[in-house]
Short mmCIF file of C-alpha atoms and ligand atoms in Angstrom, two decimals:
data_model
loop_
_atom_site.label_atom_id
_atom_site.label_comp_id
_atom_site.label_asym_id
_atom_site.label_seq_id
_atom_site.Cartn_x
_atom_site.Cartn_y
_atom_site.Cartn_z
CA MET C 23 3.77 54.55 -2.53
CA LEU C 24 6.87 53.71 -0.49
CA LYS C 25 4.73 52.36 2.34
CA GLN C 26 3.17 49.76 0.06
CA GLY C 27 3.96 46.12 -0.46
CA ILE C 28 4.33 43.96 -3.54
CA ALA C 29 0.62 43.61 -4.36
CA ALA C 30 -0.03 47.37 -4.34
CA ILE C 31 3.12 48.20 -6.32
CA SER C 32 2.34 45.50 -8.85
CA SER C 33 -1.15 46.89 -9.31
CA SER C 34 0.11 50.47 -9.74
CA LEU C 35 2.61 49.26 -12.30
CA SER C 36 -0.06 47.44 -14.25
CA LYS C 37 -2.37 50.46 -14.21
CA GLY C 38 0.47 52.59 -15.52
CA GLU C 39 0.33 54.89 -12.49
CA ILE C 40 4.05 54.50 -12.01
CA SER C 41 6.96 52.95 -13.90
CA SER C 42 9.44 50.46 -12.51
CA VAL C 43 12.25 52.97 -13.04
CA GLU C 44 10.35 55.55 -10.97
CA ILE C 45 9.56 53.24 -8.07
CA THR C 46 13.06 51.76 -8.12
CA GLN C 47 14.58 55.25 -8.05
CA ALA C 48 12.28 56.21 -5.18
CA TYR C 49 13.52 53.26 -3.12
CA LEU C 50 17.14 54.01 -4.01
CA ASP C 51 16.58 57.57 -2.74
CA GLN C 52 15.12 56.22 0.49
CA ILE C 53 18.15 53.97 0.86
CA SER C 54 20.56 56.90 0.38
CA ARG C 55 18.64 58.85 2.99
CA HIS C 56 18.26 56.18 5.67
CA ASN C 57 20.70 53.35 5.20
CA ASN C 58 23.55 55.12 6.98
CA ASP C 59 21.38 55.15 10.02
CA LEU C 60 19.69 51.71 9.82
CA ASN C 61 22.64 49.80 8.28
CA ALA C 62 20.13 47.46 6.65
CA TYR C 63 22.04 47.01 3.39
CA ILE C 64 25.60 45.76 2.97
CA THR C 65 25.58 46.39 -0.78
CA VAL C 66 23.29 48.62 -2.84
CA THR C 67 23.16 47.77 -6.55
CA ALA C 68 21.73 51.04 -7.83
CA GLU C 69 22.98 50.94 -11.41
CA GLN C 70 22.01 47.32 -11.96
CA ALA C 71 18.61 47.94 -10.34
CA LEU C 72 17.83 50.84 -12.67
CA ALA C 73 18.88 48.77 -15.68
CA GLN C 74 16.66 45.88 -14.56
CA ALA C 75 13.81 48.33 -13.98
CA ALA C 76 14.19 49.80 -17.47
CA THR C 77 14.06 46.29 -18.94
CA ALA C 78 10.97 45.53 -16.86
CA ASP C 79 9.27 48.67 -18.17
CA LYS C 80 9.99 47.56 -21.75
CA ILE C 81 8.61 44.09 -21.06
CA ARG C 82 5.51 45.70 -19.61
CA SER C 83 4.92 48.02 -22.55
CA ALA C 84 5.26 45.02 -24.85
CA GLY C 85 2.36 43.47 -22.91
CA ASN C 86 4.36 40.63 -21.39
CA ALA C 87 4.38 41.57 -17.72
CA GLY C 88 3.71 39.18 -14.83
CA VAL C 89 2.83 40.06 -11.21
CA PHE C 90 6.45 40.62 -10.29
CA THR C 91 7.66 42.45 -13.39
CA GLY C 92 9.40 45.62 -12.24
CA VAL C 93 8.77 45.19 -8.50
CA PRO C 94 11.89 46.02 -6.46
CA ILE C 95 13.05 43.69 -3.67
CA ALA C 96 16.19 43.03 -1.62
CA HIS C 97 18.05 39.78 -0.98
CA LYS C 98 19.64 38.67 2.27
CA ASP C 99 23.38 38.62 1.70
CA ILE C 100 23.43 34.83 2.17
CA PHE C 101 22.13 34.26 -1.38
CA CYS C 102 24.77 34.12 -4.10
CA THR C 103 24.36 36.80 -6.76
CA THR C 104 26.34 36.80 -9.99
CA GLY C 105 28.83 39.63 -10.11
CA VAL C 106 27.67 41.17 -6.83
CA LYS C 107 29.43 40.67 -3.49
CA THR C 108 27.94 37.90 -1.33
CA SER C 109 29.47 38.35 2.12
CA CYS C 110 27.18 36.32 4.40
CA GLY C 111 27.90 39.08 6.93
CA SER C 112 31.50 37.88 7.31
CA ARG C 113 34.94 39.29 6.79
CA MET C 114 35.71 35.81 5.40
CA LEU C 115 33.60 36.57 2.33
CA ASP C 116 34.07 40.34 2.18
CA ASN C 117 35.90 39.89 -1.15
CA PHE C 118 33.68 37.11 -2.53
CA ILE C 119 31.91 37.74 -5.81
CA ALA C 120 29.74 34.74 -6.62
CA PRO C 121 30.02 33.40 -10.15
CA TYR C 122 26.36 32.29 -10.15
CA ASN C 123 22.91 33.15 -8.81
CA ALA C 124 21.22 31.13 -6.08
CA THR C 125 18.10 29.39 -7.39
CA VAL C 126 15.91 31.74 -5.31
CA VAL C 127 17.63 34.78 -6.85
CA GLU C 128 17.44 33.29 -10.34
CA LYS C 129 13.72 32.55 -10.05
CA LEU C 130 12.88 36.05 -8.80
CA LEU C 131 15.05 37.58 -11.50
CA ALA C 132 13.30 35.51 -14.16
CA SER C 133 9.95 36.71 -12.81
CA GLY C 134 11.02 40.31 -13.48
CA ALA C 135 11.84 41.39 -9.91
CA VAL C 136 14.38 44.21 -9.57
CA MET C 137 17.17 43.69 -7.02
CA LEU C 138 17.91 46.83 -4.98
CA GLY C 139 20.79 45.26 -3.05
CA LYS C 140 21.96 42.76 -0.45
CA THR C 141 20.88 43.04 3.16
CA ASN C 142 22.89 42.89 6.36
CA MET C 143 22.77 39.78 8.54
CA ASP C 144 24.41 38.04 11.46
CA GLU C 145 27.69 36.46 10.40
CA PHE C 146 26.88 33.18 8.60
CA ALA C 147 23.32 33.61 9.96
CA MET C 148 24.48 32.87 13.51
CA GLY C 149 22.68 35.19 15.87
CA SER C 150 19.36 36.61 17.00
CA SER C 151 20.08 40.33 16.98
CA ASN C 152 22.13 41.13 13.89
CA GLU C 153 25.01 42.17 16.11
CA THR C 154 27.47 39.47 14.94
CA SER C 155 27.71 40.99 11.44
CA TYR C 156 31.17 42.05 10.27
CA TYR C 157 29.40 45.13 8.87
CA GLY C 158 28.07 46.27 12.22
CA PRO C 159 24.66 46.02 13.87
CA VAL C 160 21.39 46.83 12.15
CA LYS C 161 18.98 49.15 13.92
CA ASN C 162 15.29 48.56 14.44
CA PRO C 163 13.26 51.17 12.49
CA TRP C 164 10.69 51.24 15.33
CA ASN C 165 13.34 52.45 17.76
CA ARG C 166 16.94 52.88 16.74
CA SER C 167 18.31 51.87 20.12
CA LEU C 168 16.81 48.39 19.73
CA VAL C 169 17.87 45.35 17.71
CA PRO C 170 15.81 44.35 14.66
CA GLY C 171 16.20 40.65 15.56
CA GLY C 172 18.35 38.23 13.66
CA SER C 173 19.81 36.74 11.72
CA SER C 174 17.75 38.28 8.89
CA GLY C 175 17.76 41.68 10.63
CA GLY C 176 18.88 43.62 7.56
CA SER C 177 16.00 42.27 5.49
CA ALA C 178 13.55 42.99 8.30
CA ALA C 179 14.81 46.55 8.91
CA ALA C 180 14.84 47.25 5.17
CA VAL C 181 11.19 46.21 4.79
CA ALA C 182 9.96 47.80 8.04
CA GLY C 183 11.94 50.98 7.33
CA HIS C 184 10.54 51.14 3.77
CA LEU C 185 13.94 50.75 2.10
CA CYS C 186 12.35 47.99 -0.02
CA PRO C 187 8.82 46.59 -0.26
CA ALA C 188 9.83 42.98 0.50
CA ALA C 189 12.94 40.86 0.97
CA THR C 190 14.21 37.31 0.97
CA ALA C 191 15.49 35.82 4.22
CA THR C 192 16.53 32.51 5.74
CA ASP C 193 15.60 30.69 8.92
CA THR C 194 17.66 27.97 10.64
CA GLY C 195 16.20 28.37 14.12
CA GLY C 196 14.04 31.48 13.96
CA SER C 197 15.88 33.98 11.78
CA ILE C 198 12.85 34.94 9.69
CA ARG C 199 10.13 34.72 12.34
CA GLN C 200 11.90 36.50 15.22
CA PRO C 201 12.90 39.59 13.18
CA ALA C 202 9.38 39.61 11.69
CA SER C 203 8.05 39.73 15.24
CA PHE C 204 10.44 42.52 16.31
CA CYS C 205 9.84 44.66 13.21
CA GLY C 206 6.08 44.22 12.72
CA LEU C 207 6.28 42.09 9.57
CA THR C 208 4.94 38.91 8.09
CA GLY C 209 7.71 36.31 7.88
CA ILE C 210 7.31 32.78 6.61
CA LYS C 211 9.72 29.87 6.96
CA PRO C 212 8.44 27.21 4.59
CA THR C 213 8.69 23.44 5.15
CA TYR C 214 12.24 22.09 4.90
CA GLY C 215 12.74 21.18 1.23
CA ARG C 216 10.01 23.47 -0.14
CA VAL C 217 12.43 26.15 -1.39
CA SER C 218 15.78 25.36 -2.98
CA ARG C 219 18.91 25.90 -0.89
CA TRP C 220 21.16 25.93 -3.93
CA GLY C 221 23.39 29.00 -3.83
CA MET C 222 22.26 29.84 -0.30
CA ILE C 223 25.40 29.78 1.82
CA ALA C 224 25.12 26.82 4.19
CA PHE C 225 24.99 27.24 7.95
CA ALA C 226 23.23 24.07 9.25
CA SER C 227 22.12 22.16 6.17
CA SER C 228 19.40 20.04 7.79
CA LEU C 229 17.71 23.15 9.24
CA ASP C 230 18.30 26.04 6.80
CA GLN C 231 15.31 27.16 4.77
CA ALA C 232 14.67 30.23 2.63
CA GLY C 233 11.56 32.36 3.00
CA THR C 234 10.29 35.92 2.93
CA LEU C 235 9.83 39.10 4.97
CA THR C 236 6.91 41.20 3.76
CA HIS C 237 4.18 43.57 4.91
CA SER C 238 1.37 41.07 4.42
CA ALA C 239 0.50 37.42 3.95
CA GLU C 240 -0.67 38.25 0.44
CA ASP C 241 2.79 39.57 -0.44
CA SER C 242 4.37 36.44 1.04
CA ALA C 243 2.05 34.30 -1.11
CA ILE C 244 3.03 36.22 -4.25
CA MET C 245 6.73 35.77 -3.46
CA LEU C 246 6.50 32.15 -2.41
CA ASN C 247 4.64 31.32 -5.62
CA ILE C 248 7.86 32.18 -7.40
CA MET C 249 10.40 30.85 -4.91
CA ALA C 250 8.92 27.44 -4.04
CA GLY C 251 9.41 24.24 -5.98
CA PHE C 252 11.70 21.36 -6.79
CA ASP C 253 15.26 22.09 -7.83
CA PRO C 254 17.35 19.24 -9.23
CA LYS C 255 20.44 21.13 -8.01
CA ASP C 256 19.41 20.72 -4.36
CA SER C 257 19.22 17.07 -3.31
CA THR C 258 17.06 17.95 -0.30
CA SER C 259 14.53 19.94 -2.28
CA VAL C 260 11.23 18.07 -2.50
CA ASP C 261 9.58 17.12 -5.77
CA LEU C 262 5.99 17.97 -4.96
CA PRO C 263 3.61 20.21 -6.92
CA VAL C 264 3.44 23.81 -5.66
CA PRO C 265 -0.11 25.09 -5.16
CA ASP C 266 -1.03 28.65 -6.11
CA TYR C 267 -0.64 30.28 -2.69
CA CYS C 268 -2.75 33.28 -3.75
CA ALA C 269 -5.72 31.14 -4.81
CA THR C 270 -6.72 30.06 -1.29
CA LEU C 271 -5.96 33.25 0.67
CA ASN C 272 -9.63 34.06 1.19
CA LYS C 273 -10.87 30.64 2.28
CA PRO C 274 -13.14 31.10 5.33
CA LEU C 275 -11.69 29.84 8.61
CA ALA C 276 -14.89 28.32 10.01
CA GLY C 277 -14.09 24.99 11.64
CA LEU C 278 -10.33 25.64 11.88
CA ARG C 279 -8.87 23.75 14.86
CA ILE C 280 -6.11 25.69 16.60
CA GLY C 281 -3.82 24.09 19.18
CA ILE C 282 -2.04 26.25 21.72
CA PRO C 283 0.96 24.62 23.37
CA ARG C 284 0.97 24.89 27.15
CA GLN C 285 4.77 25.23 27.01
CA HIS C 286 4.56 28.43 24.93
CA PHE C 287 2.42 30.18 27.54
CA ALA C 288 4.57 29.37 30.52
CA GLU C 289 7.22 31.11 32.58
CA GLY C 290 9.33 33.57 30.62
CA LEU C 291 6.51 34.93 28.47
CA LYS C 292 5.99 38.63 29.17
CA PRO C 293 2.41 39.12 30.48
CA GLU C 294 1.74 42.06 28.12
CA VAL C 295 2.76 39.88 25.17
CA GLU C 296 0.50 37.08 26.39
CA THR C 297 -2.44 39.50 26.61
CA GLN C 298 -1.99 40.51 22.97
CA ILE C 299 -1.58 36.91 21.81
CA ARG C 300 -4.74 35.86 23.66
CA ALA C 301 -6.60 38.77 22.01
CA ALA C 302 -5.38 37.57 18.60
CA LEU C 303 -6.57 34.04 19.40
CA HIS C 304 -9.94 35.48 20.30
CA GLU C 305 -10.03 37.14 16.88
CA PHE C 306 -9.65 33.68 15.32
CA GLU C 307 -12.56 32.41 17.41
CA LYS C 308 -14.63 35.21 15.97
CA LEU C 309 -13.61 33.98 12.53
CA GLY C 310 -15.00 30.53 13.37
CA ALA C 311 -11.98 28.70 14.76
CA THR C 312 -11.90 26.54 17.87
CA ILE C 313 -9.03 26.56 20.34
CA LYS C 314 -7.63 23.66 22.30
CA GLU C 315 -4.66 23.40 24.62
CA ILE C 316 -2.01 20.93 23.46
CA SER C 317 1.32 19.82 24.85
CA LEU C 318 4.73 19.76 23.21
CA GLU C 319 6.38 17.73 25.96
CA ASN C 320 9.93 17.87 24.69
CA ASN C 321 9.94 21.51 23.67
CA HIS C 322 12.26 22.44 26.54
CA TYR C 323 15.01 20.30 24.99
CA SER C 324 14.84 22.05 21.64
CA VAL C 325 17.38 24.83 22.26
CA ALA C 326 19.88 22.34 23.73
CA ALA C 327 19.44 19.85 20.86
CA TYR C 328 19.74 22.66 18.31
CA TYR C 329 22.98 23.92 19.85
CA VAL C 330 24.56 20.52 19.27
CA ILE C 331 23.15 19.82 15.81
CA ALA C 332 23.48 23.29 14.26
CA PRO C 333 27.11 23.87 15.37
CA ALA C 334 28.03 20.31 14.31
CA GLU C 335 26.71 20.94 10.81
CA ALA C 336 28.21 24.44 10.77
CA SER C 337 31.65 23.14 11.71
CA ALA C 338 31.55 20.84 8.67
CA ASN C 339 30.09 23.48 6.32
CA LEU C 340 32.57 26.15 7.35
CA ALA C 341 35.60 23.90 6.87
CA ARG C 342 35.68 25.05 3.25
CA TYR C 343 36.87 28.53 4.22
CA ASP C 344 40.56 27.72 4.36
CA GLY C 345 42.14 30.77 2.75
CA VAL C 346 43.06 28.74 -0.32
CA ARG C 347 40.21 28.64 -2.81
CA PHE C 348 38.16 31.73 -2.09
CA GLY C 349 37.42 34.21 0.64
CA TYR C 350 39.78 35.91 3.06
CA ARG C 351 43.47 35.01 3.03
CA CYS C 352 45.87 36.25 5.69
CA ALA C 353 48.88 38.35 4.67
CA LYS C 354 52.26 36.67 4.16
CA PRO C 355 51.62 33.14 5.42
CA VAL C 356 54.86 31.36 6.33
CA ASP C 357 53.56 27.89 5.50
CA LEU C 358 50.30 26.05 4.79
CA GLU C 359 49.37 25.58 8.43
CA ASP C 360 49.95 29.24 9.16
CA LEU C 361 47.78 30.10 6.14
CA TYR C 362 44.89 27.98 7.44
CA LYS C 363 45.18 29.14 11.01
CA ARG C 364 45.54 32.85 10.45
CA SER C 365 43.05 33.05 7.58
CA ARG C 366 40.38 31.45 9.76
CA ALA C 367 41.41 33.30 12.92
CA GLU C 368 41.26 36.68 11.15
CA GLY C 369 38.36 35.92 8.78
CA PHE C 370 35.78 34.63 11.28
CA GLY C 371 34.19 36.54 14.14
CA ALA C 372 33.85 35.35 17.74
CA GLU C 373 30.39 33.75 17.51
CA VAL C 374 31.29 31.79 14.40
CA LYS C 375 34.43 30.50 16.09
CA ARG C 376 32.43 29.50 19.14
CA ARG C 377 30.07 27.45 16.94
CA ILE C 378 32.94 25.79 15.06
CA MET C 379 34.58 24.79 18.34
CA VAL C 380 31.35 23.45 19.86
CA GLY C 381 30.52 21.58 16.66
CA THR C 382 33.97 20.09 16.23
CA TYR C 383 33.91 18.93 19.85
CA ALA C 384 30.45 17.38 19.50
CA LEU C 385 31.51 15.46 16.40
CA SER C 386 34.85 14.23 17.71
CA ALA C 387 35.47 10.52 18.34
CA GLY C 388 34.17 9.47 21.74
CA TYR C 389 31.73 12.37 21.99
CA TYR C 390 29.78 11.75 18.78
CA ASP C 391 27.37 9.27 20.41
CA ALA C 392 27.07 11.21 23.63
CA TYR C 393 26.18 14.52 21.95
CA TYR C 394 25.38 14.38 18.25
CA ILE C 395 23.49 11.06 18.19
CA LYS C 396 21.71 11.93 21.41
CA ALA C 397 20.64 15.31 20.00
CA GLN C 398 19.32 13.60 16.86
CA LYS C 399 17.23 11.29 19.05
CA VAL C 400 15.83 14.26 20.93
CA ARG C 401 15.06 15.85 17.57
CA ARG C 402 12.92 12.83 16.69
CA LEU C 403 11.00 13.15 19.98
CA ILE C 404 10.36 16.81 19.23
CA LYS C 405 9.08 15.94 15.76
CA ASN C 406 6.85 13.22 17.25
CA ASP C 407 5.28 15.77 19.62
CA PHE C 408 4.33 17.97 16.67
CA GLU C 409 2.99 15.00 14.70
CA ARG C 410 0.80 13.93 17.59
CA ALA C 411 -0.49 17.46 18.12
CA LEU C 412 -1.12 18.07 14.43
CA ASN C 413 -3.28 14.94 14.30
CA GLU C 414 -5.68 16.62 16.68
CA VAL C 415 -5.51 20.20 15.41
CA ASP C 416 -4.92 21.87 12.04
CA VAL C 417 -2.35 24.41 13.18
CA ILE C 418 -0.47 25.41 16.32
CA MET C 419 -0.39 29.04 17.49
CA GLY C 420 1.49 30.97 20.13
CA PRO C 421 3.88 33.89 20.57
CA THR C 422 6.85 34.08 18.19
CA SER C 423 9.03 35.59 20.90
CA PRO C 424 8.45 36.04 24.64
CA HIS C 425 9.09 39.80 24.37
CA THR C 426 9.48 42.80 22.09
CA ALA C 427 12.79 43.95 20.54
CA PHE C 428 15.55 44.39 23.13
CA PRO C 429 18.25 47.10 23.40
CA LEU C 430 21.36 46.87 21.23
CA GLY C 431 24.24 45.44 23.25
CA SER C 432 22.06 44.07 26.04
CA LYS C 433 22.67 40.37 25.27
CA THR C 434 25.98 40.33 23.40
CA LYS C 435 27.95 39.31 26.49
CA ASP C 436 25.65 36.40 27.28
CA PRO C 437 25.50 33.79 24.49
CA VAL C 438 23.01 31.58 26.34
CA ALA C 439 20.55 34.46 26.78
CA MET C 440 20.92 35.11 23.05
CA TYR C 441 20.38 31.40 22.25
CA LEU C 442 17.17 31.40 24.31
CA GLU C 443 15.76 34.04 21.97
CA ASP C 444 14.51 31.23 19.73
CA ILE C 445 12.71 29.34 22.48
CA TYR C 446 9.41 29.13 20.54
CA THR C 447 10.77 28.96 17.00
CA ILE C 448 13.71 26.54 17.05
CA ALA C 449 11.69 23.32 17.50
CA VAL C 450 9.87 24.09 14.25
CA ASN C 451 13.16 23.87 12.32
CA LEU C 452 14.14 20.68 14.14
CA ALA C 453 10.81 19.21 13.02
CA GLY C 454 11.16 20.66 9.48
CA LEU C 455 7.66 22.17 9.65
CA PRO C 456 6.42 25.43 8.08
CA GLY C 457 5.96 28.43 10.39
CA ILE C 458 4.85 32.01 9.91
CA SER C 459 4.99 35.03 12.20
CA ILE C 460 2.43 37.80 11.75
CA PRO C 461 2.04 41.12 13.58
CA ALA C 462 -0.51 40.64 16.35
CA GLY C 463 -0.37 43.73 18.50
CA LEU C 464 1.77 46.47 19.99
CA VAL C 465 3.28 46.48 23.46
CA ASN C 466 4.54 49.90 24.56
CA GLY C 467 4.49 50.95 20.93
CA LEU C 468 6.55 47.97 19.73
CA PRO C 469 5.31 45.13 17.54
CA ILE C 470 4.85 41.54 18.68
CA GLY C 471 4.39 38.46 16.54
CA LEU C 472 1.98 35.53 16.54
CA GLN C 473 3.54 32.29 15.32
CA ILE C 474 1.44 29.81 13.34
CA VAL C 475 2.89 26.35 12.67
CA GLY C 476 1.35 23.89 10.24
CA ARG C 477 1.76 20.37 8.89
CA ASP C 478 4.42 19.57 6.32
CA PHE C 479 3.84 21.51 3.08
CA ASP C 480 0.82 23.33 4.49
CA GLU C 481 2.14 26.80 3.58
CA ALA C 482 -1.09 27.53 1.70
CA LYS C 483 -3.09 27.06 4.91
CA LEU C 484 -0.71 29.24 6.96
CA LEU C 485 -0.94 32.03 4.41
CA ASN C 486 -4.72 31.70 4.22
CA ILE C 487 -5.04 31.94 8.02
CA ALA C 488 -2.62 34.87 8.17
CA HIS C 489 -4.44 36.67 5.36
CA MET C 490 -7.87 36.25 6.95
CA PHE C 491 -6.49 37.66 10.21
CA GLN C 492 -5.05 40.59 8.27
CA GLN C 493 -8.44 41.21 6.65
CA ALA C 494 -10.02 41.40 10.12
CA THR C 495 -7.30 43.43 11.89
CA ASP C 496 -4.78 46.09 10.94
CA TRP C 497 -1.74 45.24 13.07
CA HIS C 498 0.23 44.51 9.89
CA LYS C 499 -0.48 48.06 8.68
CA GLN C 500 1.15 49.70 11.68
CA THR C 501 4.43 51.31 10.75
CA PRO C 502 7.25 52.85 12.75
CA GLY C 503 6.84 56.55 13.49
CA ALA C 504 8.89 59.15 11.64
N1 LIG I 267 19.45 32.38 16.53
C1 LIG I 267 19.74 31.08 16.00
C2 LIG I 267 21.24 30.91 15.87
O1 LIG I 267 21.93 31.78 16.22
C3 LIG I 267 19.05 30.87 14.67
C4 LIG I 267 19.65 31.61 13.57
C5 LIG I 267 18.99 31.35 12.25
O2 LIG I 267 17.82 30.98 12.20
N2 LIG I 267 19.77 31.50 11.19
O3 LIG I 267 21.71 29.94 15.40
#
């Protein structure tokens, strides 16, 4: 049972084969056994989870259950949760108990989901390996000497290590898709504005988007059905109807036009990864799709543009942590300036400070036009490339990452190498488009991901394509050895 996802658990619950209390307890036992080792959770909410599960069981016996009633999940520790610590992976918020639930959390709670706990993450979601967390690195369940990817590494390790059946996550430049690739999971980053950001701690507001890490596209569809939709509390959330993502999962793919960007199959891509990706593309041809090479001319500027825009927005968003209103406060400040300086110096880790400095510099008078405005112009060119390509094809496919999970500690000394981790994913955030990563093979026993990018608000199509692939293959069913 513990190797199942949402759909299977939901069906067992509805058949009465298991109760929510039983399945919740089973996951809590798994967490007690393995979390010390994986470090996937920052906080485990055992008592609350069992109480929610008991309520779910009552709702079910009264005949009022929905798909999600009684299904346990975990939340990335970037989502505010009433009464439960929300740390965002930072010492700055180690003492922060949110007074409200994020919209995503509230919606899943209302649907009857049981929260097992809050998952580890890179500090303020800045990272690609989960090694910037104040709570220590997360280990990859496939091989404990490797990173799980980041920044949603705790969510990915928890799902892949069977410490929960599914988890929420966020993606600013690749933080759902890259860990999905490294841990053998399905991870979707919806279109910017599709899911509310209210109560999701801000990193780079024009790029951040909430999504899911699951074992299958079907599970992602079930979760997104609940999470997506307009939220008057988030001014950037989009007021468009949300389709039923489960309804179109089985649509045949005949006639699907797939574009493969030349730039995603160039230097840097590991040949063994390319072989697996090409095999996956061939699978789509068998399902009736046609493949065409396309060009994303400005893709090579995406990491550079991102590392101006994201730090600029982060420097503004993180100004609120001043030691005064909430979060970490230094001991015995001598005056206000000392309070600000020491609270921020002691509360933030090195990577967060680096971003604040880069962002503050890029936004300062005299440099604003040279860096920030320029980066925004490049962002438009990147978006134009996608628009042009997506006029000719229905979706774009390629590798999610050029390689499999890398050893813990191997990139921590080299920020640029770490930044290049998101070489294929970051442009998708700059363009605001939806993207999904699905397991597409194993290289030396480690999972690799196929990225599928669609037009604005085309999540239903991405999930349909991913689901059909998962009906034809079983890469998504591979799990880490004992
Ligand atoms: N790795 C990128 C960064 O460090 C993206 C992180 C994310 O998507 N949250 O900023």
